[in-house]
Amino acid sequence: QADSGDGGDGASGKFVYVYPFDISVEHYNAALNTGVLLTAAPVAELFIPRCAILNWETHEWVPQLAESVTLDGTTLTIKLRSGIKWTDDADVTAKDVVGTIYLQKLNAAQGTIGWDQLVSATADDDTTVTVTYSEAFTGVEHGALKAQVLPYARYGAWMDEAQGLVEAGEVQGGPGQVTLAEKIAAEDFLDEDFITCGAYKFDQIGETVITMSVHEGGLFADQVKFSTIEVQKGDNAASVQLLLSSAVDYSTQVLGATDRSTIAGVEGLKELSTPGYDGIGLMLNQDRFPEFADTNVRKAFMYVFDTEVIGEIAKGAGGYYVPATYTGLPDPHAEGLFDDVELEFYATDHAKATSLLEEAGWAKESDGWHKPDGDLAEYTIIGVEGWTDFALSGEQAAGQLTEFGLNVTYENVPADNPWGIWGAGDFDIAVRQWANPFVPYVYGSWQMTWFTDNSQTADAMGMGLPTGAVETTSLGTVNVDDLYLQSQKGTEEEQAEANKTLGIVFNETLPRLPLFLNQRVSYAVEGERVNTIDPGSYELNDIYFDNPIMVRILEGGIEPV
Amino acid sequence: MTDPILSVRDLSIAYRTGRKESVTAVSGVDLDLYEGQSLALVGESGCGKTTLGLGLLRLLPGLGEITSGSLTYRLKDGSRADLLKMKKEQLRRFRWSEAAMVFQGAMNAFNPVIRIVDHFADTLRDHSDGKRWTKAAVEARAGELLETVRLDPDRVLQSYPHELSGGMKQRALIALAIALDPQVLVLDEPTTALDLLTQRSIVQQLHELRKKFGFTMVFITHDLGLAAELADRVATMYAGRVIETGSARDIFYGPRHPYTAGLINAVMPVKGERPVLESIPGYPPSLKAMPDGCAFNPRCAFATDECKRDRVNLELLTDRPLAMHHSVACLHHDRVRLQRTAPEQLASVAESENANA
Amino acid sequence: MTTTLDAAIAKPRKQFGETFLGRLWTGLTRSSAGFAGTLLVLAIVLFSFVGPLLVDQDNPTDTTQIWTEPSAEHWLGTQYEGKDTFTILVNSGAQPIWVGTLAALMAVFIAVALGSIAGYFRGRVDAVLLQLTDVTVTIPQFLLMLAVVAFFEDIPPWGISIVVGSTMWAFLFRSIRAQVMSLKEREFVEAARLQNLGPARIVFREILPNMAGFIFVNFVISVNQAIYAIVGLYVLGLMPSGTPNWGLMIHQSWGQNFYLNPIALPFVVAPLIMIVLFTIGLVTMGRGLDQALNPRLRER
Amino acid sequence: MSAPPAPPPQQHAADAPPAERTGPGLVRRVWASYAFRRIRQSVFVIWLVATITFLLMHFMPGDPIQIMAGRLNSSGMSHEQAVATATNIISYDPNANVWVQYLDFLKGLVTFDLGNSLTNPSKTVFEHVMEYLPWTLFAVGAGVALAIVIGLTVGMAAAYRRGSAFDHAMTSIGSFLTGVPNYILIAAVIVVGYTMLGVLPFLDMRGRITAGVEPGFNLVFFGDAIFHAILPIIAFAFTATGSFMLNMKAATTEVLTEDYVTVAQARGLKAGRISRGYVGRNAMLPIIPQIALQLGTLVGGSIVIEQILQYPGAGQMLMQAISNRDYPVVQAAVIILATSVVIASLIVDLFLVRVDPRIKTEGQEA
Amino acid sequence: MPETAKTAAPLLRLRGLEQVFDTKKGPVAAVGGVDLEVKAGKVLCLVGESGCGKTTTARAAAGITRPTAGAVEFRGRPLTDMNSGEKSAYRRAVQYIHQDPYAALNPTRTVASTLTAGLKRHGLVKNRTEARAKAAELLQLVELTPPESYLDSYPHQLSGGQRQRVNVARSLAMNPELLICDESTSMLDVSIRVSLLNTLGRLRDDLDVGFLFITHDLAVAKYFAWDGEIAVMYLGKVVEHGPTPEVIGNPQHPYTKALIGAVCEPDPDLAKANRSADQLRSAEIPSLTDLPAGCAFHPRCPAFEPGLCDAARPALVDTGGPGLPTAGAGPERRGRSVSCHVVARDITRTRPSGGDRTLTFDAVPGSRRPGAEASADDPTTSPAESESSGAAWSA
Ligand SMILES: Nc1ncnc2c1ncn2[C@@H]1O[C@H](COP(=O)(O)OP(=O)(O)OP(=O)(O)O)[C@@H](O)[C@H]1O
Ligand SMILES: Nc1ncnc2c1ncn2[C@@H]1O[C@H](COP(=O)(O)OP(=O)(O)OP(=O)(O)O)[C@@H](O)[C@H]1O
Ligand SMILES: [Mg+2]
Ligand SMILES: [Mg+2]
Ligand code: NI
């Protein structure tokens, strides 16, 4: 790669980011969805762009490779910018985008919102792509727009094959798809250059440092202010160290409380904190223990917890937040939605918990709480081996319940396949996420709350939580299944209404016991190489899915000192 | 002939057995060895023969230590030197060129991982005094030496020690021992592990070598027959002390110490009638619990209170020249009798010899 | 004559100093190093088994007390949950020690049983067992343990003992077998055979007592190795994180980067020191014992 | 009375040494068959190890797809998509017939083709293992080499000065090093050197080489590789040094009591020659097999060391492959490790024959 | 000499005993056809150089190893035919005393427990007190008195001679009829050796115990087996066999002569006189894996006659002897036998009618004392052939 020195007008300086890559196993085959060098890292935006990035606050698309994006009914029109070049000097065209979409569509899991509904993608001309959906949907275009665009020049044969298979009705798991997937998986392109079209291109790929330089002709190459992007290899420990010595400007590693106190004194250190869209809660197995069906019992449990403590231990100060409402929605979603309803707020209150349990027919005896049938209540909370926040939350929750007089122990299950365990309902109480980290659409949270891990089939009961008819005090019997559909597909008002109703149902029946929400914290060092590092208007963007700092770099909003 | 080649005075050797304890394995030994003589050190197992032998070359293992006495040699150049006062390098040069030693159980005397010829090479080179020993020169010299002990140099030189039989090894070691033409040769049980026939041939060769090279020999054995075969003089040791010295005939025909007499009485002869033998009662004392007085007193038929009280020193019995004296450390030496007496004519020979002296 | 016989009969059978326990005792106390090692081991065992009874077990999570410096109230400060580090440390020794001891017992038991069988009877059993040890020695021990741990998923502590014990016996087996083989050829064993004393009696009364010292010393060494393996498994984070123990503390220190933070040092260093002290104790104790029980060294 | 055997050629030269009759031809024949037997036995052990590994892997619970999915899931993919992605990459049939798999496996073993890594199918397992193993072998090898140099010299010196303060100090250090787990020692080194004193640039030392250093035959690369491997090398050297030291001391002590050493002293040989040619050479003999053994255990124990030191070697890879249930990689790694252990001990045996002339003719017990 | 004509089967009889070991270097015929017998209260002494098969023979006789051919018979019953009861009786009746008094005792057990283990096992005592009493008795029998100072000792607290006595006591515990002693005294010092031999001799005479006594020391053989027999072994075969005084005083086989000649006598004058005695042709013993053809001794034999000695293996033939019946090679044969072509030939040549023994080569070297030449009893024989049993000096 003949390097042309600095690229964009007036680009200078260096921006250093840290990420735990591993070039000894990673490869350059971007058609594979995993194991590709740095493409899963937030920094990927800088070299392998997508059509658009989402602004999580406004739910508007921030066009990237696309100049504009319009969803009209079931048709998505992507207008590409012209003049963007791949590093092999070819133009970025609609053909690349269409091919990318077909590859993704074919390999996407069935049941994935956005890909299931996608019918076809066509290149109308060099810069226009039309995507047709079978039905309209909030966020249906998400998948197509957020796929990292791949060069037809390299992946064309697979893209064409994928298109052919999709058109023939092939889905993920079908024989044609499997064959193609195997073909793709066997290729690593390590002997060739990684073809990208972003503002930066790979310069040197070392074992511990990767440097990127401006790719003239790449997307936003004229806007960016840094001539070099350096990615330091580093896990948590290393990033702590790098931050300590101000050797990096930005780190998205999730650091524990101890790490945070370690780096607290670094000059110019800036904590960039974003409310997360998911959190940690508990699933009660109603199928195994019918007593959990009693909302009093669920509420009582909820009143036992000191969620501040649990969050503090599991995530450390600043790593979590306690939701403003117990509606099953993260704060950004819940904002404004429940202004006119009175929701129960579950702050620690052992007296209340006692009375609720007694109301439910439970009785406390010397050996602990007994259920209405007189049996001693004994439960085990399971977490997952190696998932530290789960383990710590579960331990703390069990500890607090025990302190309250319930016989609850904590245990880890191996990380092999926790979904299998959850789905099968092979647990008493399980630590599990609630809400949904991936997409900023409210229905994602409902799906997690009621449907994920709760398929209720004979061999996979999950939580055993009823969804067809849920008893509530204020709303009577509610059909959650229907409401869920409305929250996805209805008009904006219908969606809002359904969301509100579901929120109230959640608040009264607690289908999951929400402990806390994750606060996404990343770290920046200002003043060393970079003036200010600020998310700007993308404050709510998730740092992993639509990293605000990367968008700002591409926009030229972050500058060297 | 008045000047002994080796003179040991009041030599004591102790082994450290614990942080503060030690046992005295050899105590207060006086010995004189005159040129050309062969001296047999005899005594029961554990009486300190090997220790004394090692002491003669200052070769004691790490835990052994010469605690008193002196060890003077008359060197080849005629000067006398006290071994105990020698510096390391001096001592190294002294060893093997002035006095060599053939060890108890020669089986392990050779480094198992190098060839026989290399043993010769090492010895010759480290005593070369500037002379360069080429491979050929070493082989020639070693071959010559091996031939004097009737070994086939072509075969033996290039062999590893384990490829030789015990007898061959023993002979090879003897050849190695005379490589530097030492004046004194100390042999510690050189034939004990060997078969009778091999032993006989080694004895034969020692006689020949002695005739040829005329070295002075200290010969350690517990086999009295061998002592009779090889020694001009015999010194009996008991519990770390020399209790009787004399010519071979003195000792074998007229021992004056009850222990020596007991030993000789206990020897079974092959030739001649079968005598009724008697053993010395009891067992030798442990070095850690030595009886007071004469160490032999608990086993001695003649023991009196005096024996139990005072240490008994060697007493000269004859007025022969020092090189041929007979001394004994026993208060009752005049009461000691050999059970089977020597045949008359022999006894008279012995007496006349004594008288002549 | 009868009087002397009576006197003979009346004599006490053994002096304490001559019994195995007696020699054990002298072995442990004779050399100052061995004695110090024994004391060290005893101290840590006491600390870990009796300590928990003396220390207030109520060690609540306290988010206001995270990573405080050592103080009169918290001798070693507090850890990441605001719990008292010293209390955790006191509770952390028992499991590795008893699990290690159990594993070592098992390894020694298997090694002695199989080793005596193989060494005494030789033949096909011996060939098979030898082949087996060849294989066990060839497969990396940790891999075997990892596989077994993964296999049995939720493994209880005694299960770990079995896992560790069953991967550790092979080395000892060889030396026990070699010893039995050489002892078997010793003349006193042949003498016993000539008196028709029977194989069981010969193995247990004639051969094994001669190896008692060796076996005991190896037991001590095995405890050490077992702790090496068990703590290692914890350090790798492969073990259920229920009961507190040294390995877990090290795992947390490394996994959560406590070791980078000077304020966390008491928590990081405490288990290291405990393990170092305990293993040093075991090693010096073993050496002392070796000197006392190894006939070769003893008879000097 | 049985018939007398065929008369041998007349050969009654005096003192004909017994070895002459066997002749070089016979020795070579016996020798050849000994080597052959050793090799055959080694192959058998490798086969057994391979089979056991296969069975362990086969019956180990856990599904590589689910495990990979879990990882993808926690790095931000929906569960369904994660499973789909993992399925796309990993071609693995959990229900395949064991026998068919086993036969395939054996075939692969013989043809040196154990397939591709499950999680990284673009690489054959051997390529994958070779990506990591050399680094561990380098570190272990250097550690053992260091241990040999230090352990043997110090051990010998201690034996020479038995009972001295130096001996006591070195013996204590030796027992300390062998007794305390090496990962604990190296952890302590990090805590003291890095956290407490801040003199050890531990974080820079992690990994294999520094960025920008191109692998190649140049000083910069080797220097850098050593800089990064220094902690693993020290860690591996710890235990080995201790045990070599103690063993060498014991062996030397033993050799020092041998007659041939006393004889050598009596022969007035120079001290240096005695300590090298007589004491050292013989004391080394029992250490040599232990070197092979140490290599094996150290490579096996590299899992924990590399975890603590963040050194991406075979141990980390193995750990990773096991937790990913990347069966082919685990199998290949174990087989390669086992084979190298077996080969190492084979080489040692054959080497011992060279340095110890006694083995060739007598010691065929093996 | 209590004479002959006992018709009962001997205590122990070895018939054509062969022991071939399979070794890596090929089969090793450690014992190649040995016929021997031991009678109650009698001593049979087996002598020979190292490696000639003495121990192997003894071990087969003791039932420790199973011979590859031939039979061991105890009181006329072959070992292989015995049922378990007989076998256990045999085990008890035949006891084995090892060479090394240190190795033969379990270092972890006291003398008392060593002595009583067998007693208890075979139910010879009822309880511990009785066992202890019996043990004390045994110690007295082997002259370890007072017993109580030994009963509770460990082997390492005893000296070599004491240990060997304990070994003997242990074997006596079984009330043996035959003691097999393999070099049992060779590790002891001269003075202690005599006293142990005297003790064993007392057992032989008082308890009527038979002995298979193995030694390489001819003097010991002579001393202990004076009333018994000596069998000289060479490379797995008996080469000469006869009553002790005969074999020692008048050896016939060149090997026996060489052995006796090689003995160093504790008599300086005698030694000096014999210094120039004959040598064997080779000092090296041939390897058992590669035995020379013909007489195994021929490469070393001073009487070697090419064509005769290296052609066929000599048989052990009866040469008769003074005062012993020469006829009838049956079990009661008490004559001398020698396995040497030269001796056999010379007997038939010079004594067709059964005259005196004649040898054509130098007799025992080294038994000439200065001035003792005069006592040569037969001027027609070689001048070297001198004294028969004439003692030069006596007690
Ligand atoms: N290294 C040692 N440490 C302690 N004591 C020793 C040592 N070597 C020998 N002894 C003791 O010194 C005494 C004399 O031993 P030495 O070997 O000189 O006897 P010896 O007369 O040669 O006996 P043997 O005839 O058995 O060779 C013995 O009691 C022995 O136990
Ligand atoms: N188990 C065995 N396997 C192979 N060869 C053996 C075995 N036992 C003895 N031999 C060989 O048989 C021959 C006779 O040995 P044996 O021990 O009977 O001799 P020995 O006369 O008792 O000798 P020594 O006087 O040395 O005790 C020797 O060459 C020996 O090497
Ligand atoms: Mg000695
Ligand atoms: Mg023998
Ligand atoms: Ni002949």
mmCIF file of C-alpha atoms in Angstrom, chain B residues 43-45 150 165 167-168 171 195-201 203-205 207-208 210 222-226 228-231 248-249 252-253 262-280 282-284 299 338-343 345-346 349, chain E residues 49-50 144 150 159 161-162 165 189-195 197-198 204 216 218-220 222-224 226 248 255 258-271 274-277 279-280 283-285 297 300 365-367 369-370 387 389-395:
data_model
loop_
_atom_site.group_PDB
_atom_site.id
_atom_site.type_symbol
_atom_site.label_atom_id
_atom_site.label_comp_id
_atom_site.label_asym_id
_atom_site.label_seq_id
_atom_site.Cartn_x
_atom_site.Cartn_y
_atom_site.Cartn_z
ATOM 1 C CA GLY B 43 41.971 -56.031 61.320
ATOM 2 C CA GLU B 44 38.265 -56.560 61.428
ATOM 3 C CA SER B 45 35.776 -54.628 59.405
ATOM 4 C CA ARG B 150 49.436 -58.832 31.413
ATOM 5 C CA SER B 165 35.827 -58.003 34.122
ATOM 6 C CA GLY B 167 40.054 -58.853 37.518
ATOM 7 C CA MET B 168 40.898 -56.904 34.406
ATOM 8 C CA ARG B 171 44.877 -55.018 36.936
ATOM 9 C CA ASP B 195 37.478 -64.790 42.620
ATOM 10 C CA LEU B 196 40.055 -66.981 44.161
ATOM 11 C CA LEU B 197 41.842 -67.702 40.916
ATOM 12 C CA THR B 198 41.845 -64.096 39.854
ATOM 13 C CA GLN B 199 43.038 -63.112 43.268
ATOM 14 C CA ARG B 200 45.887 -65.490 42.951
ATOM 15 C CA SER B 201 46.962 -64.064 39.635
ATOM 16 C CA VAL B 203 48.922 -61.485 43.956
ATOM 17 C CA GLN B 204 51.386 -63.030 41.594
ATOM 18 C CA GLN B 205 51.593 -59.902 39.548
ATOM 19 C CA HIS B 207 55.030 -59.783 43.509
ATOM 20 C CA GLU B 208 56.459 -59.351 40.062
ATOM 21 C CA ARG B 210 57.408 -55.167 43.302
ATOM 22 C CA HIS B 222 41.158 -58.363 56.478
ATOM 23 C CA ASP B 223 42.273 -61.604 54.895
ATOM 24 C CA LEU B 224 45.222 -62.791 56.939
ATOM 25 C CA GLY B 225 46.160 -65.271 54.263
ATOM 26 C CA LEU B 226 46.696 -62.496 51.813
ATOM 27 C CA ALA B 228 50.927 -63.633 54.854
ATOM 28 C CA GLU B 229 51.282 -63.880 51.128
ATOM 29 C CA LEU B 230 52.239 -60.304 50.402
ATOM 30 C CA ALA B 231 53.539 -58.600 53.480
ATOM 31 C CA ALA B 248 55.072 -61.215 59.054
ATOM 32 C CA ARG B 249 56.719 -64.043 60.819
ATOM 33 C CA PHE B 252 51.922 -65.130 62.291
ATOM 34 C CA TYR B 253 54.147 -67.277 64.393
ATOM 35 C CA GLY B 262 42.660 -64.441 68.363
ATOM 36 C CA LEU B 263 42.521 -63.432 64.740
ATOM 37 C CA ILE B 264 45.115 -65.933 63.756
ATOM 38 C CA ASN B 265 43.437 -68.591 65.798
ATOM 39 C CA ALA B 266 40.247 -67.966 63.946
ATOM 40 C CA VAL B 267 41.735 -68.415 60.505
ATOM 41 C CA MET B 268 40.782 -71.611 58.801
ATOM 42 C CA PRO B 269 43.591 -73.226 56.924
ATOM 43 C CA VAL B 270 42.850 -75.211 53.806
ATOM 44 C CA LYS B 271 45.929 -77.284 53.858
ATOM 45 C CA GLY B 272 46.608 -79.694 56.597
ATOM 46 C CA GLU B 273 44.457 -81.115 59.300
ATOM 47 C CA ARG B 274 41.301 -79.429 60.346
ATOM 48 C CA PRO B 275 41.922 -77.655 63.604
ATOM 49 C CA VAL B 276 39.267 -76.840 66.112
ATOM 50 C CA LEU B 277 39.013 -73.093 65.900
ATOM 51 C CA GLU B 278 38.015 -70.686 68.516
ATOM 52 C CA SER B 279 36.607 -67.280 67.991
ATOM 53 C CA ILE B 280 37.241 -64.142 69.903
ATOM 54 C CA GLY B 282 32.043 -60.664 71.717
ATOM 55 C CA TYR B 283 31.937 -58.020 69.058
ATOM 56 C CA PRO B 284 34.134 -55.058 68.270
ATOM 57 C CA ARG B 299 36.769 -59.289 74.905
ATOM 58 C CA LEU B 338 49.050 -68.961 69.714
ATOM 59 C CA GLN B 339 46.762 -71.892 70.008
ATOM 60 C CA ARG B 340 48.252 -73.980 67.279
ATOM 61 C CA THR B 341 51.915 -73.658 67.480
ATOM 62 C CA ALA B 342 54.152 -73.346 64.538
ATOM 63 C CA PRO B 343 55.967 -76.532 63.535
ATOM 64 C CA GLN B 345 61.553 -76.284 62.787
ATOM 65 C CA LEU B 346 59.640 -73.228 61.739
ATOM 66 C CA VAL B 349 63.498 -70.395 62.308
ATOM 67 C CA GLU E 49 33.927 -69.414 41.613
ATOM 68 C CA SER E 50 31.492 -66.598 41.315
ATOM 69 C CA LEU E 144 22.317 -64.352 71.510
ATOM 70 C CA TYR E 150 17.906 -58.417 71.534
ATOM 71 C CA SER E 159 26.234 -55.995 64.349
ATOM 72 C CA GLY E 161 27.331 -61.319 63.237
ATOM 73 C CA GLN E 162 24.357 -60.739 65.478
ATOM 74 C CA ARG E 165 22.401 -65.149 64.098
ATOM 75 C CA ASP E 189 34.786 -61.143 59.853
ATOM 76 C CA VAL E 190 37.035 -64.079 60.547
ATOM 77 C CA SER E 191 36.562 -64.229 64.271
ATOM 78 C CA ILE E 192 32.803 -63.899 64.038
ATOM 79 C CA ARG E 193 32.679 -66.350 61.194
ATOM 80 C CA VAL E 194 34.223 -69.038 63.295
ATOM 81 C CA SER E 195 31.815 -68.576 66.112
ATOM 82 C CA LEU E 197 30.148 -71.752 62.077
ATOM 83 C CA ASN E 198 30.591 -73.345 65.443
ATOM 84 C CA ARG E 204 23.875 -79.854 62.869
ATOM 85 C CA HIS E 216 33.428 -69.913 47.705
ATOM 86 C CA LEU E 218 37.473 -73.600 50.570
ATOM 87 C CA ALA E 219 38.718 -73.111 54.082
ATOM 88 C CA VAL E 220 35.207 -72.587 55.327
ATOM 89 C CA LYS E 222 36.740 -77.675 54.853
ATOM 90 C CA TYR E 223 36.069 -76.438 58.344
ATOM 91 C CA PHE E 224 32.345 -76.843 58.294
ATOM 92 C CA TRP E 226 34.777 -81.966 57.358
ATOM 93 C CA ILE E 248 40.552 -80.909 49.908
ATOM 94 C CA TYR E 255 40.066 -76.948 38.606
ATOM 95 C CA ALA E 258 43.789 -74.720 40.989
ATOM 96 C CA LEU E 259 41.321 -73.523 43.550
ATOM 97 C CA ILE E 260 43.122 -75.108 46.424
ATOM 98 C CA GLY E 261 46.409 -73.935 45.092
ATOM 99 C CA ALA E 262 45.170 -70.403 44.909
ATOM 100 C CA VAL E 263 44.259 -70.215 48.547
ATOM 101 C CA CYS E 264 46.454 -67.874 50.521
ATOM 102 C CA GLU E 265 47.435 -69.553 53.719
ATOM 103 C CA PRO E 266 48.120 -67.500 56.800
ATOM 104 C CA ASP E 267 51.630 -68.766 56.904
ATOM 105 C CA PRO E 268 54.313 -66.489 55.513
ATOM 106 C CA ASP E 269 56.905 -69.181 55.030
ATOM 107 C CA LEU E 270 54.572 -71.432 53.167
ATOM 108 C CA ALA E 271 53.494 -68.522 51.024
ATOM 109 C CA ASN E 274 54.994 -71.323 46.820
ATOM 110 C CA ARG E 275 55.300 -67.982 45.189
ATOM 111 C CA SER E 276 56.307 -69.382 41.860
ATOM 112 C CA ALA E 277 53.443 -71.834 41.640
ATOM 113 C CA GLN E 279 49.318 -70.429 36.767
ATOM 114 C CA LEU E 280 46.172 -71.190 34.917
ATOM 115 C CA ALA E 283 42.250 -66.057 34.471
ATOM 116 C CA GLU E 284 39.000 -65.235 32.760
ATOM 117 C CA ILE E 285 35.911 -67.302 33.216
ATOM 118 C CA PHE E 297 37.420 -75.620 31.786
ATOM 119 C CA ARG E 300 42.071 -72.400 31.412
ATOM 120 C CA PRO E 365 50.393 -76.092 43.402
ATOM 121 C CA GLY E 366 51.293 -74.220 46.448
ATOM 122 C CA SER E 367 51.116 -76.946 49.027
ATOM 123 C CA ARG E 369 56.387 -76.289 52.325
ATOM 124 C CA PRO E 370 60.108 -75.791 52.359
ATOM 125 C CA GLU E 387 51.398 -84.846 50.812
ATOM 126 C CA SER E 389 46.617 -85.580 54.283
ATOM 127 C CA GLY E 390 49.680 -85.166 56.307
ATOM 128 C CA ALA E 391 49.289 -82.242 58.615
ATOM 129 C CA ALA E 392 52.346 -80.095 58.942
ATOM 130 C CA TRP E 393 51.225 -78.679 62.168
ATOM 131 C CA SER E 394 48.351 -79.589 64.325
ATOM 132 C CA ALA E 395 46.420 -78.321 67.244
#
